[in-house]
Amino acid sequence: MTETGKAAAAPRSPRWMRIALVVSLALNLAGVGVVAGAALGHSKKPPHPPMVNDLGFGPYTDALSAEDRRALRRAFVERAPDFGELRRLMRGDFDRLLTILRAEPYDAGAAAEVISAQRDRARKGFDLGHELLLERLQAMQPAERAAFADRLEQVLSRPPGHPGKGPEREPGKDAAKD
């Protein structure tokens, strides 16, 4: 008995390629997180879609004062007024990627194309977030920078998975939900 059905199926991508794509996606999301968290993560607006809501600026955002976070958010909105469009495009990318991941045969090229587009968008946002953070640090007085350094050190010394965010929170806000 021959297995002609299996011979006709398209070859699957190697496991290492799928792992590389997932790792690449995670790095892309981290880049978008830098920007999205700084610009939107501490807003009093209704929650953003889960894709954006779960992203953050990491320990830098946690160590910034509430005023610094507001200033970064304002600067980001001024310099990237089309950020909402970026979020919409990223959501569409994820929808396409989910379809690609579930399809048989798996199309590694199509997945790479979607993830590359995400990387390119994330890089633009990451670059702006990087620039804005550096500008904010430059604008700080020496005492403000020292206080930021102290808060950053405190944030970095917490064990992984610690539910609290930065040391400075607005009254009545649950830090774990920020």
PDB file of C-alpha atoms in Angstrom:
ATOM      1  CA  MET A   1       0.000   0.000   0.000  1.00  0.00           C
ATOM      2  CA  THR A   2       1.458   3.381  -0.980  1.00  0.00           C
ATOM      3  CA  GLU A   3       1.039   6.703   0.774  1.00  0.00           C
ATOM      4  CA  THR A   4       0.562   9.014  -2.202  1.00  0.00           C
ATOM      5  CA  GLY A   5      -1.596  11.416  -0.141  1.00  0.00           C
ATOM      6  CA  LYS A   6       1.334  12.261   2.107  1.00  0.00           C
ATOM      7  CA  ALA A   7       3.772  12.616  -0.779  1.00  0.00           C
ATOM      8  CA  ALA A   8       1.560  15.224  -2.469  1.00  0.00           C
ATOM      9  CA  ALA A   9       1.342  17.449   0.620  1.00  0.00           C
ATOM     10  CA  ALA A  10       3.587  20.506   0.698  1.00  0.00           C
ATOM     11  CA  PRO A  11       6.642  20.122   2.934  1.00  0.00           C
ATOM     12  CA  ARG A  12       6.356  21.709   6.362  1.00  0.00           C
ATOM     13  CA  SER A  13       8.733  24.429   7.432  1.00  0.00           C
ATOM     14  CA  PRO A  14      11.486  23.338   9.780  1.00  0.00           C
ATOM     15  CA  ARG A  15      10.760  23.763  13.454  1.00  0.00           C
ATOM     16  CA  TRP A  16      13.633  26.223  13.901  1.00  0.00           C
ATOM     17  CA  MET A  17      12.033  28.539  11.329  1.00  0.00           C
ATOM     18  CA  ARG A  18       8.727  28.582  13.185  1.00  0.00           C
ATOM     19  CA  ILE A  19      10.555  29.258  16.458  1.00  0.00           C
ATOM     20  CA  ALA A  20      12.538  32.068  14.812  1.00  0.00           C
ATOM     21  CA  LEU A  21       9.313  33.640  13.560  1.00  0.00           C
ATOM     22  CA  VAL A  22       7.739  33.518  17.020  1.00  0.00           C
ATOM     23  CA  VAL A  23      10.873  35.028  18.598  1.00  0.00           C
ATOM     24  CA  SER A  24      10.903  37.746  15.945  1.00  0.00           C
ATOM     25  CA  LEU A  25       7.267  38.524  16.672  1.00  0.00           C
ATOM     26  CA  ALA A  26       7.988  38.791  20.396  1.00  0.00           C
ATOM     27  CA  LEU A  27      10.813  41.252  19.730  1.00  0.00           C
ATOM     28  CA  ASN A  28       8.568  43.292  17.467  1.00  0.00           C
ATOM     29  CA  LEU A  29       5.932  43.480  20.162  1.00  0.00           C
ATOM     30  CA  ALA A  30       8.514  44.609  22.687  1.00  0.00           C
ATOM     31  CA  GLY A  31       9.415  47.490  20.413  1.00  0.00           C
ATOM     32  CA  VAL A  32       5.802  48.529  19.984  1.00  0.00           C
ATOM     33  CA  GLY A  33       5.420  48.160  23.745  1.00  0.00           C
ATOM     34  CA  VAL A  34       8.063  50.757  24.398  1.00  0.00           C
ATOM     35  CA  VAL A  35       6.086  53.331  22.487  1.00  0.00           C
ATOM     36  CA  ALA A  36       2.563  52.223  23.327  1.00  0.00           C
ATOM     37  CA  GLY A  37       3.250  51.938  27.037  1.00  0.00           C
ATOM     38  CA  ALA A  38       4.867  55.347  27.257  1.00  0.00           C
ATOM     39  CA  ALA A  39       2.204  57.052  25.191  1.00  0.00           C
ATOM     40  CA  LEU A  40      -0.919  55.232  26.239  1.00  0.00           C
ATOM     41  CA  GLY A  41      -0.247  52.896  29.133  1.00  0.00           C
ATOM     42  CA  HIS A  42      -1.131  55.305  31.918  1.00  0.00           C
ATOM     43  CA  SER A  43      -4.009  57.151  30.326  1.00  0.00           C
ATOM     44  CA  LYS A  44      -7.311  57.650  32.123  1.00  0.00           C
ATOM     45  CA  LYS A  45      -9.132  56.795  28.904  1.00  0.00           C
ATOM     46  CA  PRO A  46     -11.065  53.524  28.582  1.00  0.00           C
ATOM     47  CA  PRO A  47      -8.844  50.450  28.230  1.00  0.00           C
ATOM     48  CA  HIS A  48      -7.234  49.875  24.867  1.00  0.00           C
ATOM     49  CA  PRO A  49      -7.610  46.636  22.934  1.00  0.00           C
ATOM     50  CA  PRO A  50      -5.697  43.794  24.633  1.00  0.00           C
ATOM     51  CA  MET A  51      -2.834  43.972  22.124  1.00  0.00           C
ATOM     52  CA  VAL A  52      -1.939  47.509  23.213  1.00  0.00           C
ATOM     53  CA  ASN A  53      -3.119  47.256  26.807  1.00  0.00           C
ATOM     54  CA  ASP A  54      -0.648  44.471  27.583  1.00  0.00           C
ATOM     55  CA  LEU A  55       2.334  46.374  26.241  1.00  0.00           C
ATOM     56  CA  GLY A  56       4.499  48.636  28.363  1.00  0.00           C
ATOM     57  CA  PHE A  57       7.643  50.688  28.432  1.00  0.00           C
ATOM     58  CA  GLY A  58       9.094  48.300  30.943  1.00  0.00           C
ATOM     59  CA  PRO A  59      11.118  49.540  33.883  1.00  0.00           C
ATOM     60  CA  TYR A  60      11.548  52.999  32.349  1.00  0.00           C
ATOM     61  CA  THR A  61       7.827  53.747  32.467  1.00  0.00           C
ATOM     62  CA  ASP A  62       7.581  52.298  35.942  1.00  0.00           C
ATOM     63  CA  ALA A  63      10.368  54.596  37.148  1.00  0.00           C
ATOM     64  CA  LEU A  64       9.039  57.777  35.543  1.00  0.00           C
ATOM     65  CA  SER A  65       7.037  60.178  37.667  1.00  0.00           C
ATOM     66  CA  ALA A  66       3.364  60.596  36.828  1.00  0.00           C
ATOM     67  CA  GLU A  67       4.146  64.027  35.354  1.00  0.00           C
ATOM     68  CA  ASP A  68       6.944  62.587  33.199  1.00  0.00           C
ATOM     69  CA  ARG A  69       4.601  59.882  31.891  1.00  0.00           C
ATOM     70  CA  ARG A  70       1.973  62.518  31.049  1.00  0.00           C
ATOM     71  CA  ALA A  71       4.598  64.665  29.307  1.00  0.00           C
ATOM     72  CA  LEU A  72       5.846  61.700  27.259  1.00  0.00           C
ATOM     73  CA  ARG A  73       2.298  60.778  26.324  1.00  0.00           C
ATOM     74  CA  ARG A  74       1.565  64.365  25.190  1.00  0.00           C
ATOM     75  CA  ALA A  75       4.813  64.525  23.192  1.00  0.00           C
ATOM     76  CA  PHE A  76       4.091  61.186  21.568  1.00  0.00           C
ATOM     77  CA  VAL A  77       0.576  62.201  20.535  1.00  0.00           C
ATOM     78  CA  GLU A  78       1.923  65.477  19.111  1.00  0.00           C
ATOM     79  CA  ARG A  79       4.648  63.778  17.088  1.00  0.00           C
ATOM     80  CA  ALA A  80       2.738  60.646  16.081  1.00  0.00           C
ATOM     81  CA  PRO A  81      -0.891  61.680  15.593  1.00  0.00           C
ATOM     82  CA  ASP A  82      -1.500  58.594  13.431  1.00  0.00           C
ATOM     83  CA  PHE A  83      -0.714  56.128  16.223  1.00  0.00           C
ATOM     84  CA  GLY A  84      -4.332  54.912  16.228  1.00  0.00           C
ATOM     85  CA  GLU A  85      -3.886  53.891  12.603  1.00  0.00           C
ATOM     86  CA  LEU A  86      -0.728  51.988  13.561  1.00  0.00           C
ATOM     87  CA  ARG A  87      -2.684  50.070  16.207  1.00  0.00           C
ATOM     88  CA  ARG A  88      -5.375  49.239  13.645  1.00  0.00           C
ATOM     89  CA  LEU A  89      -2.773  47.994  11.166  1.00  0.00           C
ATOM     90  CA  MET A  90      -1.063  45.888  13.850  1.00  0.00           C
ATOM     91  CA  ARG A  91      -4.406  44.313  14.770  1.00  0.00           C
ATOM     92  CA  GLY A  92      -4.952  43.471  11.104  1.00  0.00           C
ATOM     93  CA  ASP A  93      -1.460  41.973  10.958  1.00  0.00           C
ATOM     94  CA  PHE A  94      -2.252  39.723  13.896  1.00  0.00           C
ATOM     95  CA  ASP A  95      -5.513  38.627  12.300  1.00  0.00           C
ATOM     96  CA  ARG A  96      -3.663  37.734   9.073  1.00  0.00           C
ATOM     97  CA  LEU A  97      -0.926  35.944  11.023  1.00  0.00           C
ATOM     98  CA  LEU A  98      -3.471  33.877  12.948  1.00  0.00           C
ATOM     99  CA  THR A  99      -5.015  32.777   9.648  1.00  0.00           C
ATOM    100  CA  ILE A 100      -1.579  31.901   8.248  1.00  0.00           C
ATOM    101  CA  LEU A 101      -0.602  29.938  11.366  1.00  0.00           C
ATOM    102  CA  ARG A 102      -3.754  27.827  11.189  1.00  0.00           C
ATOM    103  CA  ALA A 103      -3.593  27.176   7.449  1.00  0.00           C
ATOM    104  CA  GLU A 104      -2.402  23.914   5.949  1.00  0.00           C
ATOM    105  CA  PRO A 105      -0.029  23.911   4.362  1.00  0.00           C
ATOM    106  CA  TYR A 106       1.764  26.494   6.473  1.00  0.00           C
ATOM    107  CA  ASP A 107       3.143  29.388   4.401  1.00  0.00           C
ATOM    108  CA  ALA A 108       6.381  30.464   6.099  1.00  0.00           C
ATOM    109  CA  GLY A 109       6.943  33.206   3.530  1.00  0.00           C
ATOM    110  CA  ALA A 110       3.566  34.814   4.221  1.00  0.00           C
ATOM    111  CA  ALA A 111       4.181  34.644   7.974  1.00  0.00           C
ATOM    112  CA  ALA A 112       7.606  36.231   7.542  1.00  0.00           C
ATOM    113  CA  GLU A 113       6.066  39.007   5.433  1.00  0.00           C
ATOM    114  CA  VAL A 114       3.474  39.858   8.104  1.00  0.00           C
ATOM    115  CA  ILE A 115       6.011  39.752  10.926  1.00  0.00           C
ATOM    116  CA  SER A 116       8.439  41.884   8.923  1.00  0.00           C
ATOM    117  CA  ALA A 117       5.729  44.498   8.379  1.00  0.00           C
ATOM    118  CA  GLN A 118       5.077  44.502  12.128  1.00  0.00           C
ATOM    119  CA  ARG A 119       8.781  44.868  12.818  1.00  0.00           C
ATOM    120  CA  ASP A 120       9.034  47.851  10.497  1.00  0.00           C
ATOM    121  CA  ARG A 121       6.052  49.588  12.115  1.00  0.00           C
ATOM    122  CA  ALA A 122       7.308  48.759  15.588  1.00  0.00           C
ATOM    123  CA  ARG A 123      10.762  50.087  14.777  1.00  0.00           C
ATOM    124  CA  LYS A 124       9.332  53.485  13.808  1.00  0.00           C
ATOM    125  CA  GLY A 125       7.389  53.671  17.055  1.00  0.00           C
ATOM    126  CA  PHE A 126      10.319  52.387  19.079  1.00  0.00           C
ATOM    127  CA  ASP A 127      12.621  54.989  17.547  1.00  0.00           C
ATOM    128  CA  LEU A 128      10.215  57.793  18.441  1.00  0.00           C
ATOM    129  CA  GLY A 129       9.795  56.463  21.988  1.00  0.00           C
ATOM    130  CA  HIS A 130      13.573  56.232  22.349  1.00  0.00           C
ATOM    131  CA  GLU A 131      13.994  59.813  21.146  1.00  0.00           C
ATOM    132  CA  LEU A 132      11.254  61.150  23.446  1.00  0.00           C
ATOM    133  CA  LEU A 133      12.633  59.371  26.505  1.00  0.00           C
ATOM    134  CA  LEU A 134      16.115  60.737  25.866  1.00  0.00           C
ATOM    135  CA  GLU A 135      14.690  64.241  25.409  1.00  0.00           C
ATOM    136  CA  ARG A 136      12.758  63.916  28.677  1.00  0.00           C
ATOM    137  CA  LEU A 137      15.850  62.735  30.559  1.00  0.00           C
ATOM    138  CA  GLN A 138      17.846  65.632  29.086  1.00  0.00           C
ATOM    139  CA  ALA A 139      15.187  68.122  30.237  1.00  0.00           C
ATOM    140  CA  MET A 140      15.285  66.861  33.837  1.00  0.00           C
ATOM    141  CA  GLN A 141      17.123  68.783  36.515  1.00  0.00           C
ATOM    142  CA  PRO A 142      19.966  66.853  38.202  1.00  0.00           C
ATOM    143  CA  ALA A 143      17.803  66.117  41.258  1.00  0.00           C
ATOM    144  CA  GLU A 144      14.994  64.818  39.023  1.00  0.00           C
ATOM    145  CA  ARG A 145      17.400  62.546  37.134  1.00  0.00           C
ATOM    146  CA  ALA A 146      18.793  61.253  40.438  1.00  0.00           C
ATOM    147  CA  ALA A 147      15.257  60.543  41.676  1.00  0.00           C
ATOM    148  CA  PHE A 148      14.499  58.772  38.391  1.00  0.00           C
ATOM    149  CA  ALA A 149      17.678  56.697  38.810  1.00  0.00           C
ATOM    150  CA  ASP A 150      16.624  55.765  42.359  1.00  0.00           C
ATOM    151  CA  ARG A 151      13.158  54.711  41.183  1.00  0.00           C
ATOM    152  CA  LEU A 152      14.629  52.781  38.254  1.00  0.00           C
ATOM    153  CA  GLU A 153      16.985  50.960  40.608  1.00  0.00           C
ATOM    154  CA  GLN A 154      14.034  50.130  42.874  1.00  0.00           C
ATOM    155  CA  VAL A 155      12.001  48.813  39.922  1.00  0.00           C
ATOM    156  CA  LEU A 156      14.930  46.722  38.689  1.00  0.00           C
ATOM    157  CA  SER A 157      15.501  45.194  42.130  1.00  0.00           C
ATOM    158  CA  ARG A 158      11.986  43.722  42.369  1.00  0.00           C
ATOM    159  CA  PRO A 159      11.641  40.007  41.759  1.00  0.00           C
ATOM    160  CA  PRO A 160      10.199  38.991  38.368  1.00  0.00           C
ATOM    161  CA  GLY A 161       6.425  38.869  38.294  1.00  0.00           C
ATOM    162  CA  HIS A 162       6.074  41.413  41.103  1.00  0.00           C
ATOM    163  CA  PRO A 163       2.535  42.780  40.770  1.00  0.00           C
ATOM    164  CA  GLY A 164       3.390  46.372  41.721  1.00  0.00           C
ATOM    165  CA  LYS A 165       4.444  48.917  39.170  1.00  0.00           C
ATOM    166  CA  GLY A 166       6.499  52.017  39.763  1.00  0.00           C
ATOM    167  CA  PRO A 167       6.930  53.597  43.164  1.00  0.00           C
ATOM    168  CA  GLU A 168       4.897  56.689  42.261  1.00  0.00           C
ATOM    169  CA  ARG A 169       1.204  56.082  41.597  1.00  0.00           C
ATOM    170  CA  GLU A 170      -1.836  58.271  41.635  1.00  0.00           C
ATOM    171  CA  PRO A 171      -4.066  57.826  44.697  1.00  0.00           C
ATOM    172  CA  GLY A 172      -6.824  55.296  44.248  1.00  0.00           C
ATOM    173  CA  LYS A 173      -5.203  53.641  41.239  1.00  0.00           C
ATOM    174  CA  ASP A 174      -4.517  49.930  41.347  1.00  0.00           C
ATOM    175  CA  ALA A 175      -0.875  49.650  40.262  1.00  0.00           C
ATOM    176  CA  ALA A 176      -1.340  46.079  39.057  1.00  0.00           C
ATOM    177  CA  LYS A 177      -3.890  47.244  36.494  1.00  0.00           C
ATOM    178  CA  ASP A 178      -1.901  50.197  35.141  1.00  0.00           C
TER     179      ASP A 178
END
